[in-house]
Coordinates of C-alpha atoms in Angstrom, one line a residue:
Chain A
M1 CA -16.1 72.8 52.4
G2 CA -16.5 70.1 54.4
F3 CA -15.4 67.1 52.0
E4 CA -11.9 68.0 54.5
K5 CA -13.9 65.5 56.9
F6 CA -13.3 62.7 54.2
G7 CA -10.6 60.4 54.5
R8 CA -7.6 59.4 57.0
V9 CA -6.0 62.2 55.5
S10 CA -8.0 64.7 53.7
F11 CA -6.1 66.8 50.9
T12 CA -9.2 68.1 49.8
A13 CA -11.4 70.5 51.0
Q14 CA -13.6 71.9 48.2
T15 CA -15.2 69.6 45.6
K16 CA -18.6 69.6 43.5
V17 CA -19.4 66.0 45.7
A18 CA -18.5 67.0 49.3
G19 CA -22.5 65.2 49.8
F20 CA -20.6 62.4 50.0
V21 CA -19.6 62.8 53.0
E22 CA -23.5 64.5 54.5
Q23 CA -23.9 60.6 53.1
L24 CA -21.2 59.6 55.4
E25 CA -22.5 61.5 58.3
K26 CA -26.2 59.5 57.9
G27 CA -24.2 55.5 57.5
E28 CA -24.3 55.5 53.7
V29 CA -21.3 55.0 51.6
A30 CA -22.5 57.3 48.5
A31 CA -22.0 56.3 44.1
S32 CA -23.2 59.0 41.9
R33 CA -26.4 58.4 39.2
C34 CA -26.8 60.6 36.2
T35 CA -30.6 61.7 36.3
R36 CA -30.2 61.8 33.0
C37 CA -28.8 58.6 31.8
G38 CA -28.2 56.1 34.6
A39 CA -24.7 55.6 34.7
R40 CA -23.6 55.2 38.1
Y41 CA -20.1 55.8 39.7
F42 CA -17.9 55.4 42.6
P43 CA -15.5 57.4 43.6
P44 CA -18.8 59.5 42.4
R45 CA -18.5 62.9 39.9
A46 CA -20.6 66.0 39.1
D47 CA -20.9 65.5 35.4
C48 CA -21.5 62.5 33.9
Y49 CA -18.9 61.5 31.1
Q50 CA -21.0 59.0 29.2
C51 CA -24.3 61.0 28.0
L52 CA -22.2 65.3 29.6
G53 CA -25.3 65.6 32.1
G54 CA -24.9 67.9 34.3
E55 CA -27.0 66.4 37.6
V56 CA -26.0 63.6 39.4
V57 CA -27.7 62.0 42.5
F58 CA -26.3 60.2 45.6
E59 CA -26.9 57.1 46.3
P60 CA -26.0 54.4 48.5
V61 CA -24.0 51.4 47.7
R62 CA -25.5 48.8 49.1
G63 CA -25.8 44.9 49.1
T64 CA -23.0 42.6 48.9
G65 CA -19.8 42.7 46.9
R66 CA -16.8 40.6 46.2
L67 CA -13.3 40.8 46.6
I68 CA -11.5 41.3 44.1
S69 CA -7.4 41.8 44.9
F70 CA -6.4 42.6 48.7
T71 CA -2.6 43.5 50.1
T72 CA -1.8 44.5 53.7
A73 CA 0.5 48.0 53.5
N74 CA 3.6 47.3 56.3
Y75 CA 4.7 50.2 55.2
A76 CA 2.8 54.1 55.1
P77 CA 3.0 57.0 53.4
T78 CA 3.4 60.2 55.5
G79 CA 0.2 60.1 57.7
F80 CA -0.9 56.6 57.6
E81 CA 2.5 55.7 59.4
A82 CA 0.6 55.2 62.5
D83 CA -2.1 53.1 60.9
V84 CA 0.5 50.6 59.7
P85 CA -0.1 47.5 59.0
Y86 CA -3.9 48.3 57.2
T87 CA -5.0 46.1 54.9
L88 CA -6.4 47.4 51.1
A89 CA -8.6 46.5 49.2
L90 CA -10.6 46.2 46.3
A91 CA -14.2 44.8 45.4
D92 CA -17.4 44.5 43.7
F93 CA -20.7 46.0 43.9
D94 CA -22.5 44.5 41.5
G95 CA -20.1 46.4 37.8
L96 CA -19.0 49.3 40.9
K97 CA -15.7 48.7 41.7
V98 CA -14.8 50.2 45.3
F99 CA -11.3 50.6 47.3
G100 CA -10.5 51.0 50.7
R101 CA -9.3 49.5 53.9
M102 CA -10.4 46.2 55.1
S103 CA -11.5 46.2 58.7
R104 CA -9.6 45.3 61.5
E105 CA -12.2 43.2 62.4
V106 CA -11.8 40.5 59.9
P107 CA -9.3 37.9 60.1
P108 CA -6.4 38.1 58.1
Q109 CA -6.1 34.4 57.0
E110 CA -10.3 34.7 56.7
L111 CA -9.1 37.4 52.9
A112 CA -9.6 35.3 50.2
V113 CA -10.2 37.1 46.7
G114 CA -14.1 36.2 46.3
L115 CA -15.1 37.5 50.0
A116 CA -18.2 38.2 50.7
V117 CA -18.4 41.8 52.7
N118 CA -20.0 45.0 52.5
L119 CA -19.5 48.4 52.7
A120 CA -19.4 50.4 56.9
V121 CA -19.2 54.1 57.4
V122 CA -16.7 54.3 60.1
R123 CA -15.8 57.2 62.0
L124 CA -12.2 57.5 63.4
P125 CA -11.2 59.4 67.4
D126 CA -10.0 62.8 65.3
G127 CA -14.1 62.5 63.8
Q128 CA -12.3 61.9 60.2
L129 CA -16.0 60.1 58.6
T130 CA -14.6 57.1 55.9
Y131 CA -15.7 53.9 55.5
E132 CA -14.3 50.2 55.4
F133 CA -15.2 46.5 54.7
I134 CA -16.4 44.1 56.8
K135 CA -17.5 40.3 56.3
A136 CA -21.2 39.8 54.9
Chain B
M1 CA 7.0 65.9 4.8
E2 CA 7.8 63.9 7.3
R3 CA 11.1 62.9 7.5
N4 CA 13.0 60.7 10.0
V5 CA 14.3 60.6 13.3
C6 CA 17.1 59.1 14.8
L7 CA 18.8 58.8 18.5
I8 CA 22.2 59.7 18.0
A9 CA 24.1 60.3 21.7
G10 CA 23.2 59.1 25.0
G11 CA 24.4 59.4 28.6
M12 CA 23.9 59.3 32.7
S13 CA 25.2 60.6 36.3
E14 CA 25.8 58.1 38.4
W15 CA 22.2 57.2 39.7
G16 CA 21.4 55.3 43.6
V17 CA 22.1 57.9 46.7
R18 CA 23.8 61.7 45.7
E19 CA 24.7 64.0 47.9
A20 CA 23.9 66.0 44.6
S21 CA 20.6 68.5 43.2
L22 CA 19.4 68.0 41.0
R23 CA 20.6 70.6 39.0
D24 CA 24.2 69.1 39.7
M25 CA 22.7 65.3 38.0
F26 CA 21.3 67.4 35.0
Q27 CA 24.0 68.3 34.3
E28 CA 26.0 65.8 34.3
A29 CA 24.1 63.3 32.7
G30 CA 24.3 66.6 29.8
K31 CA 28.3 66.3 29.9
A32 CA 27.6 62.5 29.7
C33 CA 25.5 62.7 26.6
F34 CA 28.3 65.0 25.0
E35 CA 31.5 62.9 26.1
D36 CA 29.3 60.1 24.5
N37 CA 29.0 61.3 20.4
P38 CA 32.1 64.1 20.3
A39 CA 30.7 64.6 16.9
V40 CA 27.7 67.1 18.3
T41 CA 28.2 69.7 20.4
N42 CA 25.6 72.2 22.2
K43 CA 25.8 74.5 20.0
D44 CA 23.9 71.7 17.6
V45 CA 21.3 71.5 20.2
D46 CA 18.6 73.5 19.0
G47 CA 15.7 71.9 21.4
L48 CA 15.3 71.1 24.8
I49 CA 13.7 69.2 26.5
V50 CA 13.5 68.5 30.2
A51 CA 11.6 65.2 31.9
S52 CA 10.7 65.3 35.9
A53 CA 7.7 65.1 38.0
Y54 CA 9.0 66.0 41.2
T55 CA 10.9 68.9 40.3
E56 CA 8.9 71.5 42.7
R57 CA 8.2 69.3 45.7
C58 CA 11.5 67.8 46.2
S59 CA 14.1 70.4 44.8
F60 CA 11.0 73.1 45.2
Q61 CA 12.3 74.2 41.4
T62 CA 9.5 74.9 38.5
H63 CA 10.1 76.5 35.6
L64 CA 12.7 73.6 34.5
A65 CA 13.5 73.5 31.0
P66 CA 15.7 76.5 30.9
L67 CA 17.3 75.8 33.7
V68 CA 19.3 73.1 32.6
A69 CA 19.9 74.5 29.4
E70 CA 21.9 76.7 31.5
Y71 CA 23.8 74.3 33.0
L72 CA 24.1 72.6 29.7
G73 CA 25.4 75.8 27.1
I74 CA 22.2 75.0 25.3
K75 CA 20.4 78.1 23.5
P76 CA 17.3 77.2 22.1
K77 CA 14.7 77.9 19.5
S78 CA 12.5 75.5 19.5
I79 CA 11.2 74.4 21.8
C80 CA 13.1 74.6 25.6
A81 CA 9.7 73.1 27.8
R82 CA 9.3 70.3 30.7
V83 CA 6.9 67.6 30.4
E84 CA 5.6 65.2 32.8
L85 CA 4.2 61.8 33.3
L86 CA 6.0 60.0 36.6
C87 CA 7.7 57.1 36.1
A88 CA 7.0 57.6 31.8
S89 CA 8.0 61.3 31.3
G90 CA 10.9 60.3 30.2
S91 CA 9.4 58.2 27.6
S92 CA 6.5 61.0 27.0
G93 CA 9.7 63.7 26.3
I94 CA 11.2 61.3 23.9
I95 CA 7.6 61.0 21.7
L96 CA 7.6 64.6 21.7
A97 CA 10.2 65.2 21.1
Y98 CA 10.1 62.9 17.7
G99 CA 6.9 64.7 16.8
L100 CA 8.7 68.0 16.4
I101 CA 11.4 66.6 14.9
K102 CA 9.5 64.7 12.4
A103 CA 7.2 67.6 11.8
G104 CA 9.9 69.7 11.1
I105 CA 9.6 72.1 14.0
A106 CA 12.8 71.3 15.3
D107 CA 16.1 69.0 13.7
V108 CA 18.6 68.4 16.7
V109 CA 16.4 68.1 20.6
M110 CA 17.7 66.8 23.4
V111 CA 15.5 65.8 26.1
A112 CA 17.0 64.8 29.3
G113 CA 15.2 63.5 32.4
G114 CA 15.7 62.5 36.2
E115 CA 14.9 63.3 39.7
K116 CA 16.4 64.4 42.9
L117 CA 14.4 62.3 45.7
Y118 CA 16.8 61.2 49.1
M119 CA 16.2 64.7 50.7
P120 CA 17.6 65.2 54.2
Q121 CA 14.1 65.6 55.3
K122 CA 13.2 61.6 54.3
W123 CA 8.8 62.2 54.8
E124 CA 9.2 63.8 51.2
V125 CA 9.2 60.9 48.9
F126 CA 6.7 59.3 50.7
Y127 CA 4.1 62.5 51.1
S128 CA 4.7 63.1 47.7
E129 CA 3.6 59.6 46.4
L130 CA 0.9 60.6 47.5
A131 CA -0.2 63.2 44.5
S132 CA 0.3 60.1 42.1
V133 CA -1.9 57.8 42.4
D134 CA -6.1 60.0 42.7
H135 CA -5.1 61.9 45.3
D136 CA -8.4 62.8 46.8
W137 CA -10.0 59.5 47.3
D138 CA -7.0 56.6 46.7
G139 CA -4.5 58.9 48.4
A140 CA -6.9 59.4 51.7
Q141 CA -7.2 55.5 51.8
G142 CA -3.7 55.5 53.1
L143 CA -2.8 53.9 49.1
G144 CA 0.7 54.7 48.4
L145 CA 2.3 54.5 45.8
P146 CA 2.7 51.7 44.5
P147 CA 3.9 48.4 46.2
P148 CA 0.6 47.4 47.6
A149 CA -0.9 48.4 44.1
F150 CA 1.8 45.5 42.7
A151 CA 1.1 43.8 45.4
M152 CA -2.4 43.2 44.7
V153 CA -1.8 42.3 41.6
A154 CA 0.9 39.6 41.7
K155 CA -1.8 37.8 43.8
Q156 CA -4.1 38.3 41.4
H157 CA -2.1 37.2 38.3
M158 CA -0.9 34.2 41.2
K159 CA -4.0 32.5 41.9
L160 CA -5.5 33.5 38.1
Y161 CA -2.0 31.6 36.1
G162 CA -0.1 29.8 38.6
T163 CA 3.0 32.2 38.0
T164 CA 5.2 31.9 41.7
E165 CA 7.2 33.6 44.2
E166 CA 10.5 31.6 42.9
Q167 CA 9.0 33.2 39.0
L168 CA 8.7 36.6 40.9
A169 CA 12.6 36.4 42.0
L170 CA 14.1 35.1 39.0
V171 CA 13.1 38.7 37.3
S172 CA 14.8 40.1 40.4
V173 CA 17.8 37.6 39.9
K174 CA 17.8 38.0 36.3
N175 CA 18.4 41.4 35.7
R176 CA 20.1 42.5 38.8
R177 CA 22.8 40.5 36.9
N178 CA 23.0 42.4 34.3
G179 CA 22.9 45.3 36.3
L180 CA 26.5 44.4 36.2
N181 CA 26.0 46.3 32.2
N182 CA 25.0 49.3 33.8
P183 CA 28.5 51.0 34.9
R184 CA 25.8 54.2 36.3
G185 CA 23.0 51.6 37.6
H186 CA 21.7 52.6 40.9
F187 CA 22.8 48.5 42.3
R188 CA 25.5 46.4 41.1
Q189 CA 25.9 43.2 42.9
P190 CA 24.5 39.4 42.0
I191 CA 22.4 38.0 44.2
D192 CA 21.1 35.1 44.1
L193 CA 17.5 32.9 44.2
Q194 CA 17.8 32.1 47.8
T195 CA 18.9 35.5 48.6
A196 CA 15.7 36.7 47.1
M197 CA 12.9 34.8 48.0
T198 CA 14.3 35.0 51.8
A199 CA 14.6 38.5 51.6
R200 CA 12.0 40.7 53.9
P201 CA 8.3 41.1 53.2
I202 CA 7.7 44.3 51.6
V203 CA 3.8 43.6 50.4
P204 CA 3.5 39.7 50.5
P205 CA 4.2 38.1 48.1
L206 CA 6.5 40.4 47.0
K207 CA 10.0 40.7 49.3
L208 CA 12.7 43.3 49.4
Y209 CA 15.1 42.3 45.8
D210 CA 10.8 42.3 44.0
C211 CA 10.7 46.1 44.7
C212 CA 12.9 48.9 42.3
P213 CA 14.6 51.2 44.9
V214 CA 14.1 54.4 45.3
T215 CA 16.8 56.4 43.3
D216 CA 18.7 59.3 42.1
G217 CA 19.2 60.0 39.6
C218 CA 19.1 61.4 35.5
A219 CA 19.4 60.4 32.1
A220 CA 19.8 62.3 28.7
V221 CA 19.3 61.7 24.8
I222 CA 19.7 64.4 21.4
L223 CA 17.8 62.9 18.7
A224 CA 17.9 64.2 15.6
C225 CA 16.6 64.2 12.3
E226 CA 18.3 61.9 9.7
E227 CA 19.5 64.5 7.1
K228 CA 21.6 66.1 10.5
A229 CA 21.7 62.5 11.9
K230 CA 24.2 61.6 9.5
D231 CA 26.3 64.8 9.8
L232 CA 26.3 64.5 13.8
T233 CA 27.1 60.8 14.3
D234 CA 29.3 58.3 13.0
R235 CA 28.0 55.2 14.4
P236 CA 25.2 53.5 13.1
L237 CA 22.1 55.1 12.9
V238 CA 19.4 54.2 15.1
Y239 CA 15.8 55.2 14.3
I240 CA 12.2 56.1 15.4
R241 CA 10.1 53.6 14.0
G242 CA 7.1 53.6 16.4
T243 CA 5.6 54.4 19.3
G244 CA 2.2 54.4 21.3
Q245 CA 0.9 55.7 24.9
A246 CA -2.5 54.8 25.9
T247 CA -4.6 55.4 28.7
L248 CA -7.5 53.3 30.0
N249 CA -7.9 55.0 33.7
N250 CA -6.4 56.7 36.7
M251 CA -8.5 55.6 39.7
S252 CA -7.5 52.3 41.0
A253 CA -10.6 50.9 41.4
N254 CA -11.5 51.9 37.3
M255 CA -8.3 50.0 36.4
P256 CA -10.5 47.7 34.1
N257 CA -8.3 44.1 34.2
W258 CA -5.3 44.2 37.3
T259 CA -3.7 41.0 35.2
T260 CA -4.4 41.7 32.0
W261 CA -3.2 45.9 31.1
E262 CA -5.0 47.1 28.7
A263 CA -3.5 49.9 27.4
L264 CA -0.3 48.2 27.4
K265 CA -1.7 46.7 24.3
V266 CA -3.4 49.1 23.2
A267 CA 0.3 51.2 23.4
A268 CA 1.8 48.0 22.5
Q269 CA -0.5 47.7 19.3
K270 CA 0.0 50.7 17.9
A271 CA 3.5 50.3 18.4
Y272 CA 3.9 48.2 16.4
A273 CA 1.2 49.0 14.1
D274 CA 3.6 52.4 13.1
A275 CA 6.6 50.4 12.8
G276 CA 5.8 47.1 11.0
V277 CA 6.6 44.4 12.9
K278 CA 5.4 41.9 15.0
P279 CA 6.1 41.5 19.9
G280 CA 8.0 38.7 17.3
D281 CA 10.4 40.9 15.1
I282 CA 12.2 42.5 18.9
D283 CA 15.3 41.3 19.3
V284 CA 16.1 43.4 22.8
A285 CA 13.6 45.1 24.9
Q286 CA 13.8 47.7 28.1
T287 CA 10.6 47.1 29.8
H288 CA 9.6 49.2 32.7
D289 CA 10.3 46.5 36.2
C290 CA 9.3 49.1 38.7
F291 CA 8.3 44.8 40.5
T292 CA 9.2 42.2 39.6
I293 CA 5.2 41.1 38.4
S294 CA 5.1 44.1 36.4
E295 CA 8.0 42.4 34.1
I296 CA 5.7 39.0 34.1
I297 CA 3.1 41.0 32.9
E298 CA 4.8 43.0 30.3
Y299 CA 6.2 39.6 28.7
E300 CA 2.5 38.7 27.9
D301 CA 0.7 42.2 27.3
L302 CA 3.9 43.2 24.4
G303 CA 3.0 39.5 23.1
F304 CA 6.4 37.7 23.9
C305 CA 4.5 35.1 24.9
E306 CA 0.1 32.9 25.5
K307 CA -1.7 35.2 28.5
G308 CA -1.0 33.6 32.3
E309 CA 2.6 32.0 30.8
G310 CA 5.0 35.0 31.7
G311 CA 6.5 33.2 34.8
L312 CA 7.3 30.3 32.5
F313 CA 9.1 32.7 30.3
I314 CA 11.6 33.7 32.9
Q315 CA 11.6 30.4 34.5
E316 CA 12.4 29.4 31.1
G317 CA 15.0 32.1 30.1
K318 CA 14.1 33.1 27.4
S319 CA 14.0 36.8 28.9
D320 CA 17.9 35.7 29.9
F321 CA 20.7 36.3 27.0
G322 CA 20.2 34.1 24.5
G323 CA 16.8 33.4 25.2
Q324 CA 13.8 34.8 22.7
V325 CA 13.8 38.4 23.6
P326 CA 16.2 39.7 26.3
V327 CA 14.5 42.4 28.5
N328 CA 16.4 44.9 31.1
T329 CA 19.4 44.4 29.2
D330 CA 21.5 46.8 31.6
G331 CA 19.4 45.4 34.4
G332 CA 15.6 47.9 34.8
L333 CA 15.3 50.0 37.2
L334 CA 15.1 46.8 39.9
S335 CA 18.8 47.3 39.3
C336 CA 19.8 50.8 38.0
G337 CA 16.7 52.2 39.8
H338 CA 14.0 54.2 38.9
P339 CA 14.3 58.0 38.6
F340 CA 11.1 58.9 37.2
G341 CA 11.7 61.4 34.7
G342 CA 15.1 59.3 33.8
T343 CA 14.3 56.1 33.5
G344 CA 12.2 56.5 29.9
I345 CA 15.6 58.1 29.0
R346 CA 18.0 55.2 30.9
Q347 CA 16.3 53.0 28.4
A348 CA 16.8 54.1 24.9
I349 CA 20.1 55.6 25.4
E350 CA 20.3 51.0 26.1
I351 CA 18.2 50.2 23.7
M352 CA 20.8 52.4 21.5
K353 CA 23.9 50.6 22.4
Q354 CA 23.0 47.1 22.3
L355 CA 21.5 48.5 17.8
Q356 CA 24.7 49.9 17.5
G357 CA 26.4 47.0 18.6
R358 CA 28.5 49.0 21.2
A359 CA 26.4 48.0 25.0
V360 CA 27.9 47.1 27.8
R361 CA 27.1 42.9 27.5
Q362 CA 26.0 42.8 23.4
V363 CA 22.9 40.8 22.4
E364 CA 24.6 39.9 18.8
G365 CA 22.8 41.6 16.3
A366 CA 19.7 43.2 17.5
R367 CA 18.7 45.3 14.8
I368 CA 15.0 45.9 16.4
G369 CA 14.9 47.0 20.1
L370 CA 11.6 48.5 22.1
T371 CA 10.9 50.0 25.1
H372 CA 7.6 50.4 28.2
N373 CA 7.6 52.6 30.8
L374 CA 4.4 51.8 32.8
S375 CA 3.0 55.8 35.3
G376 CA 1.1 56.3 37.7
F377 CA -1.6 53.2 38.8
I378 CA -0.6 50.8 36.1
A379 CA -2.3 53.9 34.8
A380 CA -0.8 54.6 31.2
H381 CA 1.6 52.7 29.3
T382 CA 4.5 53.7 26.7
V383 CA 6.1 52.5 23.6
I384 CA 8.9 53.0 21.8
I385 CA 9.9 51.0 19.0
Y386 CA 13.3 51.6 17.4
G387 CA 15.4 50.0 14.3
R388 CA 18.7 50.4 12.9
D389 CA 16.7 50.6 9.4
K390 CA 14.4 52.9 8.6
D391 CA 11.6 51.0 8.3

């Protein structure tokens, strides 16, 4: 249990990578790193498909990423209606690709492919934890 | 010994916003399929594969294949099961039926697919769509499927290759015009370029007519081994020549490339190699135009034109009747709509009719046809090549 605290709407309570939420509690957005071969995964995974190692550690995704693409949703799936419009984005952090929401603080006219972004942990009014992109 | 496999019949229910249940529409599609070729009856069919993605969620019905068999009076003895690959469920069913017949496990198989998506409680589709992406991670961010994903693809393609909103709109104008060729499709009203260009934004740069609708409907085809096919149709035989189905990622962040669909290239190359044909040999194609940008990228990654030239391909009329390779000749998803499990089957029906010379609007002399579906977060691609000649 514990993973139900992740996301605007949570779909899964039990996962072997629920430690991701503990990292969010500490203010970090974590990837997993395989202790055997060093492969990194975001979102974190419990096993490594490259070396078949079964031990991973959480490691914060730090530094500055670059926006690969983004879009603003004017309609939303069930559970997200109150959020529209919201901007979804994909960014590259030194080879780790992270998908998430763009902070509403970033003015729409400044959004551009290649924009430098950082990750920030967000605690929502209902107590849910998530992360979003902010301007670097 | 491997056997040749032919498509011998096909039919659709009415597609659109239907006040009908899933089983009603499977029955309509089965009826239309048998009516299409009176030489084949339900007694000739020894296997049934049903393709449907949201049957449990939207119709609260699992164990669907025996239900469809019962409603169509089919008594399967070789196979009776359902297959799911979201938007490519129908094409997946065709590939599985093809393999079973080729291997001698089945002789005559119906592949029926479709969805009931419009529900009295309208939130059902918008809830279920979250199951179509990586639910735990992408879904938790509100990544519905699919407009935002394709909007991001379109934005990148425009930036990298100079593709324009007008070129996107031209795809919908062509396919809405071609929609007149499918009397059972969802939309049968053409639109002009200005209407497409000034339509309300859905997820920029995609506007209303850049997006296919949510649709109720079913479709069915019958496949048979060549020996049986000769007895069960008077029409020219249409052979399955090659197939490919590929995936390289499921989650959005793991997509290798947003504007070059690597898995599509893998699936296409496999299908071309199986069939012994090249992109230039394809006379008519039904591709997965869930969004206008999809069709443009599909021209490129199927090899109909060079990378980045998909926008020019539509602009120069190369994908229209009379062009290099007419694409979505029955209106595609943009006109016919997209009841996920039904789409690949609708495409197969149009290709069968084109190769038999009996399409509503005929590509003259068409002998080789291709269908393509994408599914999920552009995460899997399915390509099937059909031919009037067995090799």
